PDB file of C-alpha atoms in Angstrom:
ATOM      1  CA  UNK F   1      83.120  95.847  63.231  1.00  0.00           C
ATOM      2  CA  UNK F   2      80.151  97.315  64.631  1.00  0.00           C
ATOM      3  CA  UNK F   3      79.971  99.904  61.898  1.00  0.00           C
ATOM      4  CA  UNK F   4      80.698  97.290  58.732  1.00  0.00           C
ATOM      5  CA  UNK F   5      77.109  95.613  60.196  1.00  0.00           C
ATOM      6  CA  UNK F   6      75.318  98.919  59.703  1.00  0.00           C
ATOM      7  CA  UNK F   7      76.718  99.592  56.339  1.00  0.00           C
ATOM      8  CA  UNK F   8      75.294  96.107  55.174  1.00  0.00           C
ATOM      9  CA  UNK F   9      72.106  96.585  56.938  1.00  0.00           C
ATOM     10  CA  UNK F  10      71.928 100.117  55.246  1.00  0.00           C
ATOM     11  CA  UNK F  11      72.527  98.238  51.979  1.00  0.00           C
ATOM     12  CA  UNK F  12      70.466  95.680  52.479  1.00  0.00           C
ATOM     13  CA  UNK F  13      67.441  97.801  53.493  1.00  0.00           C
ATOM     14  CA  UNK F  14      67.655 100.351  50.051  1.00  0.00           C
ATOM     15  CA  UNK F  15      68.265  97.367  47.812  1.00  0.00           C
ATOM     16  CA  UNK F  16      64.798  95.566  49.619  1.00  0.00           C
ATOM     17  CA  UNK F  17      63.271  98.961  49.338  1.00  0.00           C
ATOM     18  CA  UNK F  18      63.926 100.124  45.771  1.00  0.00           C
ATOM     19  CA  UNK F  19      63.107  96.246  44.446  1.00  0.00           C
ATOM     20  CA  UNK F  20      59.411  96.491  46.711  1.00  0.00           C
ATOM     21  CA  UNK F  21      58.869  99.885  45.079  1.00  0.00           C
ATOM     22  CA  UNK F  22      59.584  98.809  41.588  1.00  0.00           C
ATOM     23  CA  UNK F  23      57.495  95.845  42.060  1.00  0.00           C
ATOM     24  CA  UNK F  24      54.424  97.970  43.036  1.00  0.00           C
ATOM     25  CA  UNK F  25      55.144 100.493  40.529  1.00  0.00           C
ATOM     26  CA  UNK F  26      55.182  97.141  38.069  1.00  0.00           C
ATOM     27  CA  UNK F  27      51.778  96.114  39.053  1.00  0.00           C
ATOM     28  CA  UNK F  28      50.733  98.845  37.776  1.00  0.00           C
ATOM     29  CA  UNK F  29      52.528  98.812  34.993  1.00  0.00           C
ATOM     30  CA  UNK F  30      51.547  94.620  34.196  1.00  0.00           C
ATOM     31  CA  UNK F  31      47.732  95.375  34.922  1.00  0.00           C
ATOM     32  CA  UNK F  32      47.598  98.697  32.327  1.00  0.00           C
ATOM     33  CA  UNK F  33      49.399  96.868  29.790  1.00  0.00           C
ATOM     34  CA  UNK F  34      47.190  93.602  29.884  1.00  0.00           C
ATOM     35  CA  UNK F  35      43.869  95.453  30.211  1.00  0.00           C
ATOM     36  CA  UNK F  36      44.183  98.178  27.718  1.00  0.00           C
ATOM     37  CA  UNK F  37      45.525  95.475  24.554  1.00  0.00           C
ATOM     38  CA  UNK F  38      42.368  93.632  25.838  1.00  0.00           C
ATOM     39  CA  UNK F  39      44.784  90.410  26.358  1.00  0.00           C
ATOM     40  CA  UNK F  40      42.438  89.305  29.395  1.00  0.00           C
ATOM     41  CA  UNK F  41      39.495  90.284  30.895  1.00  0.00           C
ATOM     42  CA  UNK F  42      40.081  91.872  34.267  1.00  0.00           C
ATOM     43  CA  UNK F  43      37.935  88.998  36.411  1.00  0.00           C
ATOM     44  CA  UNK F  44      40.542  86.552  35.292  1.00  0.00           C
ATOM     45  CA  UNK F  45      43.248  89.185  35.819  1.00  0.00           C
ATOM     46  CA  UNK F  46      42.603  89.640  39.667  1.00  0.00           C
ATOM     47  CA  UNK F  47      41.649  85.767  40.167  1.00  0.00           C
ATOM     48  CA  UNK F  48      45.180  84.434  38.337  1.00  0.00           C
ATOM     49  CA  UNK F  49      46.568  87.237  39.988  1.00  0.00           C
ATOM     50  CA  UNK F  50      45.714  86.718  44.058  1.00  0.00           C
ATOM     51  CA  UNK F  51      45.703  83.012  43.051  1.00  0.00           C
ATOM     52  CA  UNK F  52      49.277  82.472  41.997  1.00  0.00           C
ATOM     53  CA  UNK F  53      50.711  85.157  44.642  1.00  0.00           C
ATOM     54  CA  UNK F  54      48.169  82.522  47.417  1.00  0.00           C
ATOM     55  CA  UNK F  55      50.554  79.534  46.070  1.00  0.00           C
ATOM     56  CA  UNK F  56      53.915  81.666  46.011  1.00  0.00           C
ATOM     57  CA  UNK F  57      53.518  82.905  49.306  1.00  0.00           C
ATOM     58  CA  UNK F  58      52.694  79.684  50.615  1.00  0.00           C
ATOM     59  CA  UNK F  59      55.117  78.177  49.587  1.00  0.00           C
ATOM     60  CA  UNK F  60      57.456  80.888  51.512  1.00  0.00           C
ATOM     61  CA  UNK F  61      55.600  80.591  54.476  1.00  0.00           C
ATOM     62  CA  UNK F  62      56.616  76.648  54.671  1.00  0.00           C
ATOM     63  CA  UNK F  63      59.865  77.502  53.359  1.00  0.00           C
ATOM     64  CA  UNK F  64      60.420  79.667  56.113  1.00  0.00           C
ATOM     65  CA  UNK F  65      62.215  78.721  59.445  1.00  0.00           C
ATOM     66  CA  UNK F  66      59.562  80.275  61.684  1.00  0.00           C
ATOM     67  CA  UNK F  67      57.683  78.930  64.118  1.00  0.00           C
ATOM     68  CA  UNK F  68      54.097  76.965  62.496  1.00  0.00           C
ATOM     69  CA  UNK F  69      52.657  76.436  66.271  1.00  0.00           C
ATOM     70  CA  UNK F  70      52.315  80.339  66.214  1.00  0.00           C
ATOM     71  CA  UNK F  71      51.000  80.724  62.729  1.00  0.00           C
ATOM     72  CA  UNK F  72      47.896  82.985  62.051  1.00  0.00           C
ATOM     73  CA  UNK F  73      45.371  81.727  59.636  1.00  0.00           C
ATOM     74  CA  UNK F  74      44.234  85.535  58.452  1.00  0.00           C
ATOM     75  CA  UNK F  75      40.890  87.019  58.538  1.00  0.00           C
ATOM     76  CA  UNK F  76      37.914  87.034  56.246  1.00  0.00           C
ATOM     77  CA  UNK F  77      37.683  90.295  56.745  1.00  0.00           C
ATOM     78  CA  UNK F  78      40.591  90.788  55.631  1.00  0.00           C
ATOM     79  CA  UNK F  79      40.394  88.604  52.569  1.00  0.00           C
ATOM     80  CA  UNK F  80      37.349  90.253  51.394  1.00  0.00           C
ATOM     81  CA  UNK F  81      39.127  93.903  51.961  1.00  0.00           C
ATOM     82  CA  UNK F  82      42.246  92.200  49.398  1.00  0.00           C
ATOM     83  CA  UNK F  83      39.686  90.970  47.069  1.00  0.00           C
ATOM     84  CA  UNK F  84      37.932  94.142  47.011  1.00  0.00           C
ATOM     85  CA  UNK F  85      41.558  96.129  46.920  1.00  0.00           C
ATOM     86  CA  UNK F  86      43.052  93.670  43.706  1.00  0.00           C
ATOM     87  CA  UNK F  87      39.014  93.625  41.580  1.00  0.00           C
ATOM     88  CA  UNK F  88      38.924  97.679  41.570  1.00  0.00           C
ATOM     89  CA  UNK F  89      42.201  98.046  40.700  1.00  0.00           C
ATOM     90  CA  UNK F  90      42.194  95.858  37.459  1.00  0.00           C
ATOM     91  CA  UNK F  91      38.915  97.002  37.008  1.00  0.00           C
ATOM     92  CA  UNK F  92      40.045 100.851  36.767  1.00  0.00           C
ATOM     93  CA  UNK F  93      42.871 100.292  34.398  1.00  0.00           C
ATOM     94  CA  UNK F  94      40.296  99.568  31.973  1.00  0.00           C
ATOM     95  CA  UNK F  95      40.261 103.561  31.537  1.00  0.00           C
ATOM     96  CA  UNK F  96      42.978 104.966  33.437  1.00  0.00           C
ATOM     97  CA  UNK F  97      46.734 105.569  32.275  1.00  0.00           C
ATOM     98  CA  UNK F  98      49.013 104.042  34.331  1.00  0.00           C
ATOM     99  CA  UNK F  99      50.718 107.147  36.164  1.00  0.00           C
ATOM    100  CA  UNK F 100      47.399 108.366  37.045  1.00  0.00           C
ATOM    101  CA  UNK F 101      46.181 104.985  38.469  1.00  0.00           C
ATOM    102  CA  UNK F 102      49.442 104.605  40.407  1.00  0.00           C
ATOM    103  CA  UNK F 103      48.500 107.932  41.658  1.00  0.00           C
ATOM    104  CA  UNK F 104      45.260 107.971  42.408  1.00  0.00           C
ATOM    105  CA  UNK F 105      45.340 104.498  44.265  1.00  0.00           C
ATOM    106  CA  UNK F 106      48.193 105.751  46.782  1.00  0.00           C
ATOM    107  CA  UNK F 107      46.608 109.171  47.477  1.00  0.00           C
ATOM    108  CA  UNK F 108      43.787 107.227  48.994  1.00  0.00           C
ATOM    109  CA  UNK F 109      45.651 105.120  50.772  1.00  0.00           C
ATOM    110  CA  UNK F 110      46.722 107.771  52.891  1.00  0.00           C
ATOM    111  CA  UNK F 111      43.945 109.803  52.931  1.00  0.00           C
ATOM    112  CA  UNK F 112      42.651 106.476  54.462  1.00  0.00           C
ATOM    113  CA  UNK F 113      44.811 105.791  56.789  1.00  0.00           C
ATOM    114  CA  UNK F 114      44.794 109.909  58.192  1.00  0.00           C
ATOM    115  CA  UNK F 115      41.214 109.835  58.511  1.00  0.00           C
ATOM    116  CA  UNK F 116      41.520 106.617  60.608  1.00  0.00           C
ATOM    117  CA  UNK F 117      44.137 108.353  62.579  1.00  0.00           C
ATOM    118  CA  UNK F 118      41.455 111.302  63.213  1.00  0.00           C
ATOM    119  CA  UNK F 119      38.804 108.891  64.396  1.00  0.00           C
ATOM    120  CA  UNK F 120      41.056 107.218  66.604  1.00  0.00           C
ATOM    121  CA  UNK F 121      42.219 110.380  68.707  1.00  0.00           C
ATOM    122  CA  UNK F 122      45.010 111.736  66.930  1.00  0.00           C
ATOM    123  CA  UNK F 123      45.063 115.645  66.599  1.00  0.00           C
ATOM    124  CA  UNK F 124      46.814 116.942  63.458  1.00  0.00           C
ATOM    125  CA  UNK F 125      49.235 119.925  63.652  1.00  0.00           C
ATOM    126  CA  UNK F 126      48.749 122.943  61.573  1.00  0.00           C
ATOM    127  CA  UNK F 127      51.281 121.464  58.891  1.00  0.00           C
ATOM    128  CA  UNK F 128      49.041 117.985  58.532  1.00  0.00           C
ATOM    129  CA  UNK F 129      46.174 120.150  57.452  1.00  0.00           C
ATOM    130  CA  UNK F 130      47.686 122.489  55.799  1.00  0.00           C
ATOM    131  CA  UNK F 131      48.891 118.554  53.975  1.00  0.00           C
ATOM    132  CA  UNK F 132      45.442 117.525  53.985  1.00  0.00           C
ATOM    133  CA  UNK F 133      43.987 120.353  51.782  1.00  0.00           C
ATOM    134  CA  UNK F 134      46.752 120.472  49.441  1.00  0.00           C
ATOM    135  CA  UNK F 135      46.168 117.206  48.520  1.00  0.00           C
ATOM    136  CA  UNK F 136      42.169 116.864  48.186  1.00  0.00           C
ATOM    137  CA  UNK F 137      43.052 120.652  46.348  1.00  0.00           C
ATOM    138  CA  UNK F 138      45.023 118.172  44.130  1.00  0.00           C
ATOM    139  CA  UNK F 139      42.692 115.554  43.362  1.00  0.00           C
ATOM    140  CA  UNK F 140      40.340 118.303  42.912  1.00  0.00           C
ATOM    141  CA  UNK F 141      42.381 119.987  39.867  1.00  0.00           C
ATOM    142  CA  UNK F 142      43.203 116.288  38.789  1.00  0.00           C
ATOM    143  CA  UNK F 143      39.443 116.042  37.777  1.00  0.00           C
ATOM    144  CA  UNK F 144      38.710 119.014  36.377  1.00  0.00           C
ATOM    145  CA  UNK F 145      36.859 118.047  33.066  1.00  0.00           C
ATOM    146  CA  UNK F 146      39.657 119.202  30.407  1.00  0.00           C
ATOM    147  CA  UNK F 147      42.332 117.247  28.511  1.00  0.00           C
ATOM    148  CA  UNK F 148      43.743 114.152  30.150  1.00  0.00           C
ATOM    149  CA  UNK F 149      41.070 114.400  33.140  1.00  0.00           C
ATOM    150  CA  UNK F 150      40.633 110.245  34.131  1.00  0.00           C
ATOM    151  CA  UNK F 151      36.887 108.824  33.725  1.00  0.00           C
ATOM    152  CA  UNK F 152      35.016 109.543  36.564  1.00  0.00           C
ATOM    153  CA  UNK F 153      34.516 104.968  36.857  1.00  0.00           C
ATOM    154  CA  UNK F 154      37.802 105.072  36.550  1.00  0.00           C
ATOM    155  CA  UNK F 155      38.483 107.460  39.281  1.00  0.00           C
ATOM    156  CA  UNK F 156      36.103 106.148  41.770  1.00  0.00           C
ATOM    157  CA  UNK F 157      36.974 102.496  40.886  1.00  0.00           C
ATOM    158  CA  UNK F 158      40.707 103.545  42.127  1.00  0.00           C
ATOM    159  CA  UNK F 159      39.524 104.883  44.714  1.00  0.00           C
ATOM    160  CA  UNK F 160      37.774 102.221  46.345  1.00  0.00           C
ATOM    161  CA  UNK F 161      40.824 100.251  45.773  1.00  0.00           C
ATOM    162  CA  UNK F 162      43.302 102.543  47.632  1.00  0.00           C
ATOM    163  CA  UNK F 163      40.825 102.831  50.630  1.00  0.00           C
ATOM    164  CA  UNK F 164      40.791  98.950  50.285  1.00  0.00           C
ATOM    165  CA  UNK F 165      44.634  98.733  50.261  1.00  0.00           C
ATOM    166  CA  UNK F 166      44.926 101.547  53.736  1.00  0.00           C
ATOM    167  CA  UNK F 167      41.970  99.854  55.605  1.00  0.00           C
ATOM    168  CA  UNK F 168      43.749  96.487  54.751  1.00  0.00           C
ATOM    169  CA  UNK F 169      46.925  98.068  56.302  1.00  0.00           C
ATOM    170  CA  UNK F 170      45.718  99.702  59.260  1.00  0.00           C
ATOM    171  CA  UNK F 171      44.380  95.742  60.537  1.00  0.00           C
ATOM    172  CA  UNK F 172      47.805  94.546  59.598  1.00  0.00           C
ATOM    173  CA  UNK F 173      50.110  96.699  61.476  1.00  0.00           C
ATOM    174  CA  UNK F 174      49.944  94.831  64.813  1.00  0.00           C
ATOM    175  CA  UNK F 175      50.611  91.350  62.834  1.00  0.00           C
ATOM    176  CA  UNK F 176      53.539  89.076  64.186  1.00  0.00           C
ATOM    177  CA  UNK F 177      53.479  87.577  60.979  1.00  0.00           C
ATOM    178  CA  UNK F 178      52.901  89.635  58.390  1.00  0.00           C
ATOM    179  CA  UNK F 179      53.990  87.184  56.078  1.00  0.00           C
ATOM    180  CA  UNK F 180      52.255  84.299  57.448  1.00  0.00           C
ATOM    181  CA  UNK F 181      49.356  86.531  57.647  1.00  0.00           C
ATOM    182  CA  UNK F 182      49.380  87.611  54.114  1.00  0.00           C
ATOM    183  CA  UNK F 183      49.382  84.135  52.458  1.00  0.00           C
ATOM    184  CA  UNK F 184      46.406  83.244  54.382  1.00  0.00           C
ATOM    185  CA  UNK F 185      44.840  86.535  53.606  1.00  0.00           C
ATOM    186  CA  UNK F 186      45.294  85.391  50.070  1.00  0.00           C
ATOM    187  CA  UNK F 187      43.714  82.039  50.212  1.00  0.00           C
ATOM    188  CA  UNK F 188      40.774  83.848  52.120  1.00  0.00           C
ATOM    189  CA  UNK F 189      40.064  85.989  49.069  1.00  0.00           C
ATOM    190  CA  UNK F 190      39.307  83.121  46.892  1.00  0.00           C
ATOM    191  CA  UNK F 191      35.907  82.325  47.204  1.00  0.00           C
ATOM    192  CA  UNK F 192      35.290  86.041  46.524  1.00  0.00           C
ATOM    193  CA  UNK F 193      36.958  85.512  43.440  1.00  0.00           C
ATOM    194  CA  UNK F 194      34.895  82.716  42.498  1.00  0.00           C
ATOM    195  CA  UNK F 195      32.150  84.487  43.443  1.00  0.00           C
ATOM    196  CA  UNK F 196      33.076  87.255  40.598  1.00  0.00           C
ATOM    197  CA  UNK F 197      34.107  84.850  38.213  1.00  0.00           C
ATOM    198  CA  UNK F 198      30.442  83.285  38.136  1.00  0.00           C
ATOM    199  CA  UNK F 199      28.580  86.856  37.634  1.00  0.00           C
ATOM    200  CA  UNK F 200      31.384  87.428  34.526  1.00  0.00           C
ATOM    201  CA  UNK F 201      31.852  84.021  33.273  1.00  0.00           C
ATOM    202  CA  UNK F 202      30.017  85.898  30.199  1.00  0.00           C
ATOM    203  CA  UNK F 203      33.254  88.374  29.846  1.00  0.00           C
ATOM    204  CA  UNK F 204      35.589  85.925  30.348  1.00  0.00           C
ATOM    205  CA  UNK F 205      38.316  86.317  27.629  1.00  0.00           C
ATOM    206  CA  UNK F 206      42.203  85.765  27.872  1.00  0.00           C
ATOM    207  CA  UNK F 207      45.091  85.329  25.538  1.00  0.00           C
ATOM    208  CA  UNK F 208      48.449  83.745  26.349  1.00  0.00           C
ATOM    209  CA  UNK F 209      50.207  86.744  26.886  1.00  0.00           C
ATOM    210  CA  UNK F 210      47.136  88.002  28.979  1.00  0.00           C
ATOM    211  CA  UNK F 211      47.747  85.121  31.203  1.00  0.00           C
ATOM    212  CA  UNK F 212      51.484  85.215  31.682  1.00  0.00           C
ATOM    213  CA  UNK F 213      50.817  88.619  32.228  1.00  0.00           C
ATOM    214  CA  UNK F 214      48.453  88.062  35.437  1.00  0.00           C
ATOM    215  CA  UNK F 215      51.175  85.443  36.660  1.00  0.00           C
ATOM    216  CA  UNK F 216      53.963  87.797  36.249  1.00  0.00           C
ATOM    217  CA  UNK F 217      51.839  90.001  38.631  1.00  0.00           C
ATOM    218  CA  UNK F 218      50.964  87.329  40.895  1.00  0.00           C
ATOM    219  CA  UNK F 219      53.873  85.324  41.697  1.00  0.00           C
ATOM    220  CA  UNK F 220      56.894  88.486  41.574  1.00  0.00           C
ATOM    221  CA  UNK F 221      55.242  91.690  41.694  1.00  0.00           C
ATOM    222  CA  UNK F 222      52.654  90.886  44.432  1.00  0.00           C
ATOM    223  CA  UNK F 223      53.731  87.834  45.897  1.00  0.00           C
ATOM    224  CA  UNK F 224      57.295  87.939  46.016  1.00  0.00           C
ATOM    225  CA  UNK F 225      57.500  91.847  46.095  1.00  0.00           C
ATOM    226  CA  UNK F 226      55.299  92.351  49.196  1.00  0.00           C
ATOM    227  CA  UNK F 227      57.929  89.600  50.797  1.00  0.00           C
ATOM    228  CA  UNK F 228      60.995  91.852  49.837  1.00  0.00           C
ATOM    229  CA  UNK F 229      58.794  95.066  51.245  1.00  0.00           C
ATOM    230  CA  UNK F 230      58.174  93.073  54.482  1.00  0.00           C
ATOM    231  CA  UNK F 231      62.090  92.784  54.522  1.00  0.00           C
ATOM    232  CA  UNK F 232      62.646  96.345  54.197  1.00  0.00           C
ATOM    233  CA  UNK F 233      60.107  96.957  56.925  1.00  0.00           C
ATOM    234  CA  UNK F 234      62.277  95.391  59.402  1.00  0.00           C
ATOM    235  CA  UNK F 235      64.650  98.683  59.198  1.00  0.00           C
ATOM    236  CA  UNK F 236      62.256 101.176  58.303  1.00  0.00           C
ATOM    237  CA  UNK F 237      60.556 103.748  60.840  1.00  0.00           C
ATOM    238  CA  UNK F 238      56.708 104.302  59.843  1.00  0.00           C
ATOM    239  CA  UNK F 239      57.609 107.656  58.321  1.00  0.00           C
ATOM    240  CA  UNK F 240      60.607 106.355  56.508  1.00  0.00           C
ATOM    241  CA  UNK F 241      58.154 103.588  55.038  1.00  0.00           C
ATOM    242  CA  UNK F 242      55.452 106.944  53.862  1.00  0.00           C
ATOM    243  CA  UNK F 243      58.131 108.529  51.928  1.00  0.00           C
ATOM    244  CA  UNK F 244      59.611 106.477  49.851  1.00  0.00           C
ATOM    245  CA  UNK F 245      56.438 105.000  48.510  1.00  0.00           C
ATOM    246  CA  UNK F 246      55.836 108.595  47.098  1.00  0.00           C
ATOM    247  CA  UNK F 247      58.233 107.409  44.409  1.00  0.00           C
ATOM    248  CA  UNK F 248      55.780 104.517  43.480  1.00  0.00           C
ATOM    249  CA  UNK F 249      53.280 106.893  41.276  1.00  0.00           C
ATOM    250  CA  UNK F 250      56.446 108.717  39.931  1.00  0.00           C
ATOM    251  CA  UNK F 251      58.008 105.044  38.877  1.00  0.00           C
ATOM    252  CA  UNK F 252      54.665 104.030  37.343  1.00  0.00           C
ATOM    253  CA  UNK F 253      54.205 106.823  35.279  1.00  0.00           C
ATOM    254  CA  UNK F 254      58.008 106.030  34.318  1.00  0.00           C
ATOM    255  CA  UNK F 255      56.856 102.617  33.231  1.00  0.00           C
ATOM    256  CA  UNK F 256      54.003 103.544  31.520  1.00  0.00           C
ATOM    257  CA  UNK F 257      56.175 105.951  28.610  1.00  0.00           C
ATOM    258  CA  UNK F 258      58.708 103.188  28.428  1.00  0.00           C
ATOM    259  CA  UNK F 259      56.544  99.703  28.056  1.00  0.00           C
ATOM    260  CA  UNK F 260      53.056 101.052  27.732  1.00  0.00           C
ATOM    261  CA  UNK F 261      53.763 104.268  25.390  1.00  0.00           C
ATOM    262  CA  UNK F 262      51.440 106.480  27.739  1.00  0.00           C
ATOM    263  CA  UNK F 263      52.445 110.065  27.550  1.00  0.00           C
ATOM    264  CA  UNK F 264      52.676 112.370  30.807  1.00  0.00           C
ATOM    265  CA  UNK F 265      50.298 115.107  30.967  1.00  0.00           C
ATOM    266  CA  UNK F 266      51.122 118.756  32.339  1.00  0.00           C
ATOM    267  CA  UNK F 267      47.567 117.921  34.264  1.00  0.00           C
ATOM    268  CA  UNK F 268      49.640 115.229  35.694  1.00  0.00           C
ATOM    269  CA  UNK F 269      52.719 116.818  36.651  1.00  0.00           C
ATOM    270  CA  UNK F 270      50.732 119.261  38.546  1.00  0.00           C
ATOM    271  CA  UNK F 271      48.249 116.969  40.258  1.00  0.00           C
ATOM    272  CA  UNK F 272      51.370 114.685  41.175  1.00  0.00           C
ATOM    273  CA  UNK F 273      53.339 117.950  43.035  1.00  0.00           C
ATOM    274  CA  UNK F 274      50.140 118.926  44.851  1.00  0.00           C
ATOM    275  CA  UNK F 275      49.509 115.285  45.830  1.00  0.00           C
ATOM    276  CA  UNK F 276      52.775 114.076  46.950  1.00  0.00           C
ATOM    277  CA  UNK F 277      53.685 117.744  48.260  1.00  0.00           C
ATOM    278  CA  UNK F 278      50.380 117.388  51.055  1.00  0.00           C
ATOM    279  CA  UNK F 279      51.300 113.920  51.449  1.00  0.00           C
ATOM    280  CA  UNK F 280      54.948 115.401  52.551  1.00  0.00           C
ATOM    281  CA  UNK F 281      53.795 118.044  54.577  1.00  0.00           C
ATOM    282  CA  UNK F 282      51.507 115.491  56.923  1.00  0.00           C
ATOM    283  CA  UNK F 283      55.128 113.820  56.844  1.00  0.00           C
ATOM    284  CA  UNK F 284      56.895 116.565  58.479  1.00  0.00           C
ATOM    285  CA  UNK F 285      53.840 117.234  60.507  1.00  0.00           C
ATOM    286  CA  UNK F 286      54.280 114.042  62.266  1.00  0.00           C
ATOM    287  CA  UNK F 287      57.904 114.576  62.330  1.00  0.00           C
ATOM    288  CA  UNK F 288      57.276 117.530  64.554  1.00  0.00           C
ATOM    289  CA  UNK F 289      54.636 116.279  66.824  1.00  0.00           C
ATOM    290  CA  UNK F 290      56.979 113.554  67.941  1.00  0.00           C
ATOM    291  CA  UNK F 291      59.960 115.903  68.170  1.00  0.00           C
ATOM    292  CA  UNK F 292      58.010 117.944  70.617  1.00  0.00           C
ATOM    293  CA  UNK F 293      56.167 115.692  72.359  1.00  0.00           C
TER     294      UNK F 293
END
């Protein structure tokens, strides 16, 4: 009996995972496709964007059987780190391909999160560094002027999202509610947008399929999908959680051949191995200080 629960659990927790993966692979995916056919501007993108995922998650948070007397209302901080994660993001898929983006944004998320790790105490083992250098070697050799090298706004735009995205992380991994906290987090973020909105009212452009676009981002890829990955959390050790979103650049630059028509650069390929290889190797690092310790 005991060991029918597990198998469901087991199921439960790869179907969650694989459908939070694909939907951040997706957003990718949504925000390439809308910004390079021009179909919306990428002020409106971010604002329908952390807008509708606000009133979806909302709505889940009152949906939800948990307890209101011990809701958190979020941080500004934290809103402003969201805003500032979701603006560079659209904002870089003005020139990046959608592989690369996905890429890019998730390298410095945990380069991020290992120099907060450093600052806080923690001493690396000899594998973590080794980790560490193979990956910077890898963003290196990823912008190397040559064919398929990304813009250099592009690049630094991405970045500045993917720090955005760890430091956003790191002050949500003691939450009680990360839900709760998340929906708040996106109402926060709101005058921010408006704030952006009036400095590009000028820019302001959007078709109807530029606008179902930033809903279909909104409402199932962020909103919904960070739900299902909070669901998968439940089951999932820290390092468990690390290594399967190394599939979410490989996904992305998936979606981009099939619904984009991007192609995949050999620059790519090799950038991606170096990357995600480092990325791996501060995996097993950790794997091994924990053993021992």
């Amino acid at each position: 009996m005991i060991q029918k629960r597990n198998t469901k659990i087991i199921a439960k927790t790869v179907l969650y995972t694989f459908l939070a993966l694909s939907a951040f692979a997706a957003n990718s995916v949504i925000c390439r496709l809308a910004l390079k056919e021009k179909a919306i501007d990428p002020g409106l993108f971010t604002s329908i964007r952390l807008i509708s995922g606000a009133l979806v998650l909302v709505l889940l948070v009152f949906l939800s059987r948990s307890d209101r007397s011990s809701y958190s209302k979020g941080s500004w901080v934290s809103g402003f780190i969201l805003f500032l994660y979701a603006a560079a993001f659209s904002y870089a898929y003005i020139t990046l391909e959608t592989g690369t983006g996905a890429l890019i944004v998730f390298g410095a998320v945990q380069i991020t999160m290992i120099a907060y790790s450093l600052v806080t105490g923690y001493k690396m083992s000899v594998y973590e560094w080794l980790g560490v250098v193979l990956s910077i070697a890898g963003f290196i050799y990823l912008m190397l002027p040559g064919a398929k090298a990304p813009s250099i706004s592009g690049f630094v735009l991405m970045s500045i999202s993917g720090i955005s995205w760890g430091l956003y992380s790191i002050r949500g991994n003691n939450s009680k509610n990360p839900l709760n906290e998340t929906a708040f987090n996106f109402l926060r973020a709101t005058p921010f947008l408006m704030l952006l909105l009036f400095f590009v009212a000028k820019d302001i452009n959007a078709s109807t399929k530029g606008i179902l676009l930033a809903l279909l981002s909104g409402t199932i890829t962020s909103g919904i999908g960070y739900t299902i990955w909070y669901m998968a959390l439940k089951e999932l050790t820290s390092i468990q959680a690390s290594i399967v979103q190394l599939f979410v650049p490989v996904l992305a630059a998936i979606g981009g051949v099939i619904f984009v028509g991007e192609l995949i650069s050999y620059k790519l390929v090799i950038a991606s191995l170096m990357i995600l290889g480092g990325i791996f190797l501060l995996i097993i690092g950790k794997t091994r200080v924990k053993t021992n310790s």
